PDB file of C-alpha atoms in Angstrom:
ATOM      1  CA  MET A   1      50.064  26.820  67.325  1.00 76.00           C
ATOM      2  CA  PRO A   2      47.738  25.549  64.577  1.00 89.00           C
ATOM      3  CA  ARG A   3      49.276  24.100  61.444  1.00 96.00           C
ATOM      4  CA  VAL A   4      46.653  25.654  59.150  1.00 98.00           C
ATOM      5  CA  SER A   5      45.063  29.084  59.474  1.00 98.00           C
ATOM      6  CA  ILE A   6      41.839  29.370  57.514  1.00 98.00           C
ATOM      7  CA  ILE A   7      41.154  32.990  56.644  1.00 97.00           C
ATOM      8  CA  MET A   8      37.643  34.146  55.811  1.00 97.00           C
ATOM      9  CA  PRO A   9      36.269  37.572  54.902  1.00 97.00           C
ATOM     10  CA  ALA A  10      32.570  37.994  55.654  1.00 98.00           C
ATOM     11  CA  TYR A  11      29.958  40.566  54.699  1.00 97.00           C
ATOM     12  CA  ASN A  12      26.208  40.065  55.075  1.00 98.00           C
ATOM     13  CA  ALA A  13      26.674  36.310  54.987  1.00 97.00           C
ATOM     14  CA  GLU A  14      24.003  35.244  57.487  1.00 97.00           C
ATOM     15  CA  GLU A  15      22.310  33.034  54.891  1.00 95.00           C
ATOM     16  CA  TYR A  16      25.284  30.681  54.458  1.00 93.00           C
ATOM     17  CA  ILE A  17      28.109  31.390  56.938  1.00 97.00           C
ATOM     18  CA  SER A  18      26.898  28.755  59.426  1.00 97.00           C
ATOM     19  CA  GLU A  19      27.225  26.090  56.742  1.00 94.00           C
ATOM     20  CA  ALA A  20      30.720  27.348  55.862  1.00 94.00           C
ATOM     21  CA  ILE A  21      31.836  27.182  59.505  1.00 98.00           C
ATOM     22  CA  GLU A  22      30.211  23.771  60.054  1.00 97.00           C
ATOM     23  CA  SER A  23      32.163  22.535  57.023  1.00 94.00           C
ATOM     24  CA  ILE A  24      35.401  23.501  58.792  1.00 97.00           C
ATOM     25  CA  LEU A  25      34.294  21.970  62.089  1.00 98.00           C
ATOM     26  CA  ALA A  26      33.601  18.657  60.310  1.00 97.00           C
ATOM     27  CA  GLN A  27      37.134  18.367  58.903  1.00 98.00           C
ATOM     28  CA  THR A  28      39.190  15.255  59.635  1.00 98.00           C
ATOM     29  CA  PHE A  29      42.261  17.514  60.014  1.00 98.00           C
ATOM     30  CA  LYS A  30      41.979  19.177  63.430  1.00 97.00           C
ATOM     31  CA  GLU A  31      45.100  21.366  63.735  1.00 98.00           C
ATOM     32  CA  TRP A  32      43.476  24.525  62.386  1.00 98.00           C
ATOM     33  CA  GLU A  33      42.252  27.935  63.381  1.00 98.00           C
ATOM     34  CA  LEU A  34      39.551  29.922  61.603  1.00 98.00           C
ATOM     35  CA  VAL A  35      40.014  33.699  61.514  1.00 98.00           C
ATOM     36  CA  ILE A  36      36.943  35.548  60.222  1.00 98.00           C
ATOM     37  CA  THR A  37      37.024  39.272  59.512  1.00 98.00           C
ATOM     38  CA  ASP A  38      33.608  40.889  59.295  1.00 98.00           C
ATOM     39  CA  ASP A  39      33.447  43.858  56.906  1.00 98.00           C
ATOM     40  CA  CYS A  40      30.695  45.792  58.757  1.00 98.00           C
ATOM     41  CA  SER A  41      27.820  43.429  58.028  1.00 98.00           C
ATOM     42  CA  THR A  42      24.340  44.890  58.481  1.00 98.00           C
ATOM     43  CA  ASP A  43      22.649  41.511  58.972  1.00 98.00           C
ATOM     44  CA  ASN A  44      23.192  38.860  61.686  1.00 98.00           C
ATOM     45  CA  THR A  45      26.578  37.643  60.419  1.00 98.00           C
ATOM     46  CA  VAL A  46      28.469  38.884  63.502  1.00 98.00           C
ATOM     47  CA  GLU A  47      26.004  37.319  65.942  1.00 98.00           C
ATOM     48  CA  ILE A  48      26.208  33.971  64.138  1.00 98.00           C
ATOM     49  CA  VAL A  49      30.016  33.976  64.179  1.00 98.00           C
ATOM     50  CA  GLU A  50      30.112  35.061  67.833  1.00 98.00           C
ATOM     51  CA  GLY A  51      27.961  32.019  68.648  1.00 98.00           C
ATOM     52  CA  PHE A  52      30.542  29.737  67.049  1.00 98.00           C
ATOM     53  CA  CYS A  53      33.387  31.576  68.814  1.00 98.00           C
ATOM     54  CA  LYS A  54      31.811  30.860  72.214  1.00 97.00           C
ATOM     55  CA  GLY A  55      31.932  27.125  71.644  1.00 92.00           C
ATOM     56  CA  HIS A  56      35.241  26.880  69.779  1.00 97.00           C
ATOM     57  CA  GLU A  57      38.441  28.554  70.943  1.00 96.00           C
ATOM     58  CA  ASN A  58      40.051  28.009  67.521  1.00 97.00           C
ATOM     59  CA  ILE A  59      37.527  30.336  65.836  1.00 98.00           C
ATOM     60  CA  ARG A  60      38.199  34.073  66.095  1.00 98.00           C
ATOM     61  CA  LEU A  61      36.274  37.102  64.864  1.00 98.00           C
ATOM     62  CA  ILE A  62      37.743  40.445  63.837  1.00 98.00           C
ATOM     63  CA  LYS A  63      35.305  43.322  63.295  1.00 98.00           C
ATOM     64  CA  ARG A  64      36.306  46.067  60.887  1.00 97.00           C
ATOM     65  CA  SER A  65      35.254  49.606  61.814  1.00 97.00           C
ATOM     66  CA  THR A  66      34.680  50.661  58.197  1.00 96.00           C
ATOM     67  CA  ASN A  67      33.469  48.693  55.193  1.00 96.00           C
ATOM     68  CA  SER A  68      36.202  48.070  52.634  1.00 94.00           C
ATOM     69  CA  GLY A  69      33.915  47.386  49.680  1.00 93.00           C
ATOM     70  CA  ALA A  70      35.588  44.090  48.737  1.00 90.00           C
ATOM     71  CA  ALA A  71      37.012  40.923  50.276  1.00 90.00           C
ATOM     72  CA  ARG A  72      40.690  41.894  49.848  1.00 89.00           C
ATOM     73  CA  LEU A  73      41.215  43.938  53.021  1.00 93.00           C
ATOM     74  CA  PRO A  74      39.218  41.676  55.361  1.00 96.00           C
ATOM     75  CA  ARG A  75      41.097  38.656  53.972  1.00 94.00           C
ATOM     76  CA  LYS A  76      44.388  40.504  54.491  1.00 94.00           C
ATOM     77  CA  GLU A  77      43.468  41.348  58.104  1.00 96.00           C
ATOM     78  CA  SER A  78      42.599  37.718  58.790  1.00 97.00           C
ATOM     79  CA  ALA A  79      45.920  36.620  57.277  1.00 96.00           C
ATOM     80  CA  PHE A  80      47.992  38.939  59.456  1.00 97.00           C
ATOM     81  CA  ALA A  81      46.010  37.969  62.570  1.00 97.00           C
ATOM     82  CA  SER A  82      46.502  34.273  61.883  1.00 97.00           C
ATOM     83  CA  THR A  83      49.203  32.173  63.522  1.00 97.00           C
ATOM     84  CA  GLY A  84      49.412  28.949  61.496  1.00 97.00           C
ATOM     85  CA  GLU A  85      52.338  27.580  59.554  1.00 97.00           C
ATOM     86  CA  PHE A  86      50.088  27.545  56.453  1.00 97.00           C
ATOM     87  CA  ILE A  87      47.291  29.828  55.277  1.00 97.00           C
ATOM     88  CA  MET A  88      44.201  28.558  53.528  1.00 96.00           C
ATOM     89  CA  THR A  89      41.780  30.930  51.825  1.00 93.00           C
ATOM     90  CA  TYR A  90      38.079  30.339  52.355  1.00 91.00           C
ATOM     91  CA  ASP A  91      34.929  32.349  51.713  1.00 92.00           C
ATOM     92  CA  ALA A  92      31.761  32.661  53.765  1.00 94.00           C
ATOM     93  CA  ASP A  93      29.745  30.950  51.012  1.00 90.00           C
ATOM     94  CA  ASP A  94      32.132  27.997  50.579  1.00 88.00           C
ATOM     95  CA  PHE A  95      31.951  24.457  51.894  1.00 85.00           C
ATOM     96  CA  LEU A  96      34.538  21.701  51.837  1.00 88.00           C
ATOM     97  CA  ASP A  97      34.577  17.945  51.630  1.00 89.00           C
ATOM     98  CA  TYR A  98      35.202  16.541  55.135  1.00 95.00           C
ATOM     99  CA  ASP A  99      38.820  15.599  54.313  1.00 96.00           C
ATOM    100  CA  TYR A 100      39.765  18.633  52.190  1.00 93.00           C
ATOM    101  CA  ILE A 101      42.271  20.217  54.588  1.00 96.00           C
ATOM    102  CA  GLU A 102      43.852  16.850  55.386  1.00 97.00           C
ATOM    103  CA  LYS A 103      44.374  16.122  51.680  1.00 94.00           C
ATOM    104  CA  MET A 104      45.788  19.595  50.984  1.00 93.00           C
ATOM    105  CA  TYR A 105      48.136  19.422  53.973  1.00 97.00           C
ATOM    106  CA  ASN A 106      49.290  15.894  53.141  1.00 96.00           C
ATOM    107  CA  ARG A 107      49.980  16.893  49.528  1.00 92.00           C
ATOM    108  CA  GLN A 108      52.093  19.804  50.722  1.00 95.00           C
ATOM    109  CA  GLN A 109      54.019  17.508  53.054  1.00 96.00           C
ATOM    110  CA  GLU A 110      54.608  15.000  50.215  1.00 94.00           C
ATOM    111  CA  THR A 111      55.818  17.587  47.707  1.00 92.00           C
ATOM    112  CA  GLY A 112      57.210  20.460  49.772  1.00 92.00           C
ATOM    113  CA  ALA A 113      55.375  22.812  47.384  1.00 90.00           C
ATOM    114  CA  ASP A 114      54.930  26.451  48.373  1.00 90.00           C
ATOM    115  CA  ILE A 115      51.282  26.518  47.292  1.00 87.00           C
ATOM    116  CA  ILE A 116      48.760  23.713  46.874  1.00 87.00           C
ATOM    117  CA  LEU A 117      45.697  24.275  44.680  1.00 81.00           C
ATOM    118  CA  SER A 118      42.601  22.190  44.157  1.00 77.00           C
ATOM    119  CA  THR A 119      39.483  22.031  42.029  1.00 65.00           C
ATOM    120  CA  LEU A 120      36.737  24.574  42.668  1.00 64.00           C
ATOM    121  CA  HIS A 121      33.197  23.491  41.745  1.00 56.00           C
ATOM    122  CA  LEU A 122      30.335  25.964  41.480  1.00 61.00           C
ATOM    123  CA  CYS A 123      27.298  24.538  43.285  1.00 59.00           C
ATOM    124  CA  ASN A 124      23.796  25.616  44.197  1.00 64.00           C
ATOM    125  CA  ARG A 125      22.464  25.792  47.779  1.00 66.00           C
ATOM    126  CA  LYS A 126      21.692  22.059  47.672  1.00 66.00           C
ATOM    127  CA  ARG A 127      25.400  21.359  46.927  1.00 63.00           C
ATOM    128  CA  GLU A 128      24.514  20.228  43.419  1.00 66.00           C
ATOM    129  CA  MET A 129      27.268  21.012  40.921  1.00 61.00           C
ATOM    130  CA  ASN A 130      26.271  23.032  37.879  1.00 64.00           C
ATOM    131  CA  GLY A 131      29.065  21.673  35.683  1.00 60.00           C
ATOM    132  CA  PHE A 132      31.433  24.658  36.098  1.00 57.00           C
ATOM    133  CA  SER A 133      34.800  23.760  37.596  1.00 57.00           C
ATOM    134  CA  ILE A 134      38.192  25.456  37.797  1.00 58.00           C
ATOM    135  CA  PRO A 135      40.458  23.985  36.613  1.00 56.00           C
ATOM    136  CA  LYS A 136      38.734  22.101  33.879  1.00 59.00           C
ATOM    137  CA  VAL A 137      38.466  18.357  34.446  1.00 54.00           C
ATOM    138  CA  SER A 138      41.300  17.727  31.989  1.00 58.00           C
ATOM    139  CA  PHE A 139      43.864  19.729  34.030  1.00 59.00           C
ATOM    140  CA  PRO A 140      46.484  17.445  35.633  1.00 60.00           C
ATOM    141  CA  LEU A 141      46.064  18.444  39.290  1.00 61.00           C
ATOM    142  CA  GLU A 142      48.853  16.141  40.415  1.00 67.00           C
ATOM    143  CA  CYS A 143      51.438  18.158  38.473  1.00 64.00           C
ATOM    144  CA  ILE A 144      53.967  20.416  40.169  1.00 68.00           C
ATOM    145  CA  LEU A 145      54.465  23.774  38.462  1.00 65.00           C
ATOM    146  CA  THR A 146      57.104  26.457  38.689  1.00 65.00           C
ATOM    147  CA  GLY A 147      55.937  30.039  39.123  1.00 63.00           C
ATOM    148  CA  LYS A 148      56.336  30.712  35.396  1.00 66.00           C
ATOM    149  CA  GLU A 149      54.364  27.623  34.455  1.00 65.00           C
ATOM    150  CA  ALA A 150      51.538  28.489  36.866  1.00 64.00           C
ATOM    151  CA  THR A 151      51.409  32.049  35.499  1.00 60.00           C
ATOM    152  CA  LYS A 152      50.812  30.698  32.001  1.00 62.00           C
ATOM    153  CA  TYR A 153      47.684  28.959  33.255  1.00 60.00           C
ATOM    154  CA  LEU A 154      46.460  32.178  34.878  1.00 57.00           C
ATOM    155  CA  LEU A 155      46.955  34.444  31.856  1.00 54.00           C
ATOM    156  CA  GLY A 156      44.075  34.745  29.422  1.00 53.00           C
ATOM    157  CA  GLU A 157      41.472  32.145  30.302  1.00 56.00           C
ATOM    158  CA  VAL A 158      41.730  31.215  33.971  1.00 55.00           C
ATOM    159  CA  ALA A 159      42.623  27.542  34.158  1.00 60.00           C
ATOM    160  CA  ILE A 160      43.462  27.319  37.880  1.00 59.00           C
ATOM    161  CA  SER A 161      41.770  28.869  40.905  1.00 62.00           C
ATOM    162  CA  VAL A 162      43.304  30.235  44.068  1.00 66.00           C
ATOM    163  CA  SER A 163      40.105  29.804  46.095  1.00 72.00           C
ATOM    164  CA  GLY A 164      40.775  27.235  48.780  1.00 80.00           C
ATOM    165  CA  LEU A 165      44.534  27.352  48.296  1.00 86.00           C
ATOM    166  CA  LEU A 166      46.983  26.200  50.932  1.00 89.00           C
ATOM    167  CA  SER A 167      50.102  28.372  51.051  1.00 93.00           C
ATOM    168  CA  LYS A 168      53.177  28.584  53.195  1.00 94.00           C
ATOM    169  CA  ARG A 169      52.513  31.481  55.564  1.00 94.00           C
ATOM    170  CA  GLY A 170      55.570  33.548  54.649  1.00 92.00           C
ATOM    171  CA  ILE A 171      54.894  33.396  50.921  1.00 90.00           C
ATOM    172  CA  TYR A 172      51.245  34.360  51.344  1.00 91.00           C
ATOM    173  CA  LEU A 173      51.991  37.291  53.665  1.00 93.00           C
ATOM    174  CA  GLU A 174      54.839  38.513  51.465  1.00 90.00           C
ATOM    175  CA  ASN A 175      52.602  38.598  48.410  1.00 85.00           C
ATOM    176  CA  ILE A 176      49.671  40.372  50.036  1.00 85.00           C
ATOM    177  CA  SER A 177      51.916  42.970  51.665  1.00 81.00           C
ATOM    178  CA  SER A 178      54.101  43.669  48.636  1.00 65.00           C
ATOM    179  CA  GLY A 179      52.214  46.864  47.759  1.00 59.00           C
ATOM    180  CA  LYS A 180      51.387  45.596  44.284  1.00 52.00           C
ATOM    181  CA  ASN A 181      47.983  46.774  43.094  1.00 48.00           C
ATOM    182  CA  GLU A 182      47.204  48.502  46.399  1.00 50.00           C
ATOM    183  CA  GLU A 183      44.999  50.978  44.533  1.00 47.00           C
ATOM    184  CA  ASN A 184      42.921  48.111  43.154  1.00 44.00           C
ATOM    185  CA  ASN A 185      40.588  46.908  45.899  1.00 43.00           C
ATOM    186  CA  TYR A 186      39.863  43.732  43.951  1.00 43.00           C
ATOM    187  CA  SER A 187      43.452  42.434  43.851  1.00 42.00           C
ATOM    188  CA  TYR A 188      43.964  39.346  45.969  1.00 42.00           C
ATOM    189  CA  VAL A 189      40.199  39.000  46.439  1.00 46.00           C
ATOM    190  CA  ASP A 190      40.355  35.314  45.520  1.00 42.00           C
TER     191      ASP A 190
END
């Protein structure tokens, strides 16, 4: 069983999904699985992912029969199909530093925290940062927050990001299956 399940929704991502998958393959942490749920892409996304699946048994593809209109349902399907002790969110247009998963996993092991968050940088196709980061550079990433404290950072101006989070499996699944905001297709998108 993998320690970390990386869950990825995908829709018409042929332009960048190979780079996202290669970023996972290059990780120093190797105890992972990648579960990609395609949301009825009309481009070559499925064919690209199937090519990676043939060469890597820890990459799986789920194909939805109807388009959901947002990343929430494909991400949810990937989460429930995953088998890891931890779930990490990841998008088809993301890329990670080579030691990202190792650092996130090690931090969780050091602290015992339920959820580990990191800095998200907005970059162009050349991986050049445009200066936009969540959280802002001044945020003390090494801090450990209670649920109430973390909520304060999320209310109003977003100061922390859940993209790329590492969460204990049970907590993640409980929160996405709680029925909260089921009518809102954009809840739990990122």
